[in-house]
């Protein structure tokens, strides 16, 4: 008999028993049960002005792909967790999905500002994340498990300024406004300001605000005496909408380019008739003619009675990427035979290596690296971007994004 004491032997026994049980505990779910994909977007707070559109897009994808057999005949289910309007809420939602819902991956969060806080948690846990709407610089670089289907501001935003010049070649004098407490807005204004310089325009002034602000009188009265011909705004929905309204009320008559924060009809109740004419670059056009987009567009229109917006199309696309990657992986290595840790890791590589025919057009991912050269996540490769202009109806309540060429 060795010198190992009884309590120690009991402990070893308990440990061995636990290890023997572990694989079955960690198995994703029994083969008949649906695979669970997490969705962590803002369902409450002002950020829900975007998040509502994402929920609809994800739900359409859930129905659409399950009707077509799900993951090789096995259904999947979406588990929703509300991020609310701040970083703590996003972190909470991610933790719930990862640890309680045992999701294979997460679509979310809504804002880049929230992604920089919550994504590292998923990355460390080895859970693939697909960002449906995070457009700031540096999102895939957060970590190996982080992807986005939302093209970065550096690729999307400049086309709106070029469109403004095309519509009014006399434009020389430009003023810029941005929300300084929001990571996306800071990133986007960097792109806008660079574009203004690259196009040889004069940057008259840069004004800052907070996403929680409702009164922009000070900033506007600073800018108007400089007589800008173009105002460019980077903020979220409610703040940017109020800024547009007050710019017009205080007499600004020139063109307005809005960033991705103005990319929703949910700003219409904020600036109403005064939303008219805003130019917004788009990473999606409902007019894009393909089998998958026509199908998505028809379902969306039947449900919502209007054309699908970018944020819904991107959310649909994110779920599509998960479903197609899971289906390919399952054919190589049956999902039911993998523990959750292995499945998440394999799914990460499968997402990275795929090509997807989506409502956004054909997309794929390219590997990125962090500043120090270590491997990071997947940046979207997308072919086409668009610019739309807001046209409000005479009632000032309803309106639409009209695509320009
Ligand atoms: C970001 C954005 C927002 C406008 C998405 C809703 O692009 O936070 O990156």
Coordinates of C-alpha atoms and ligand atoms in Angstrom, one line a residue, residues 47 50 54 110-113 133-136 139 153 182-185 235-236 260-262 311, ligand 1:
X47 CA -29.9 51.5 -28.8
X50 CA -31.2 49.7 -34.1
X54 CA -31.8 43.3 -35.8
X110 CA -25.4 46.2 -31.5
X111 CA -22.8 48.9 -30.9
X112 CA -19.0 48.8 -31.4
X113 CA -18.9 50.6 -28.0
X133 CA -23.5 46.1 -37.0
X134 CA -20.1 46.9 -35.4
X135 CA -18.4 49.1 -38.0
X136 CA -15.6 50.8 -35.9
X139 CA -13.5 45.0 -34.2
X153 CA -16.7 52.6 -41.8
X182 CA -19.1 56.4 -28.7
X183 CA -16.4 54.2 -30.3
X184 CA -18.1 53.9 -33.6
X185 CA -18.8 57.6 -33.9
X235 CA -23.6 59.7 -33.8
X236 CA -26.3 57.2 -32.9
X260 CA -24.4 54.6 -40.0
X261 CA -26.2 55.9 -36.9
X262 CA -28.8 57.6 -39.2
X311 CA -29.6 46.3 -39.9
Ligands
LIG1 C1 -21.4 50.7 -34.5 C2 -22.4 51.2 -35.5 C3 -23.7 51.6 -35.1 C4 -24.3 52.8 -35.8 C5 -24.6 50.4 -35.2 C6 -26.0 50.5 -34.8 O1 -22.1 51.2 -36.7 O2 -21.6 50.9 -33.3 O3 -20.4 50.2 -35.0

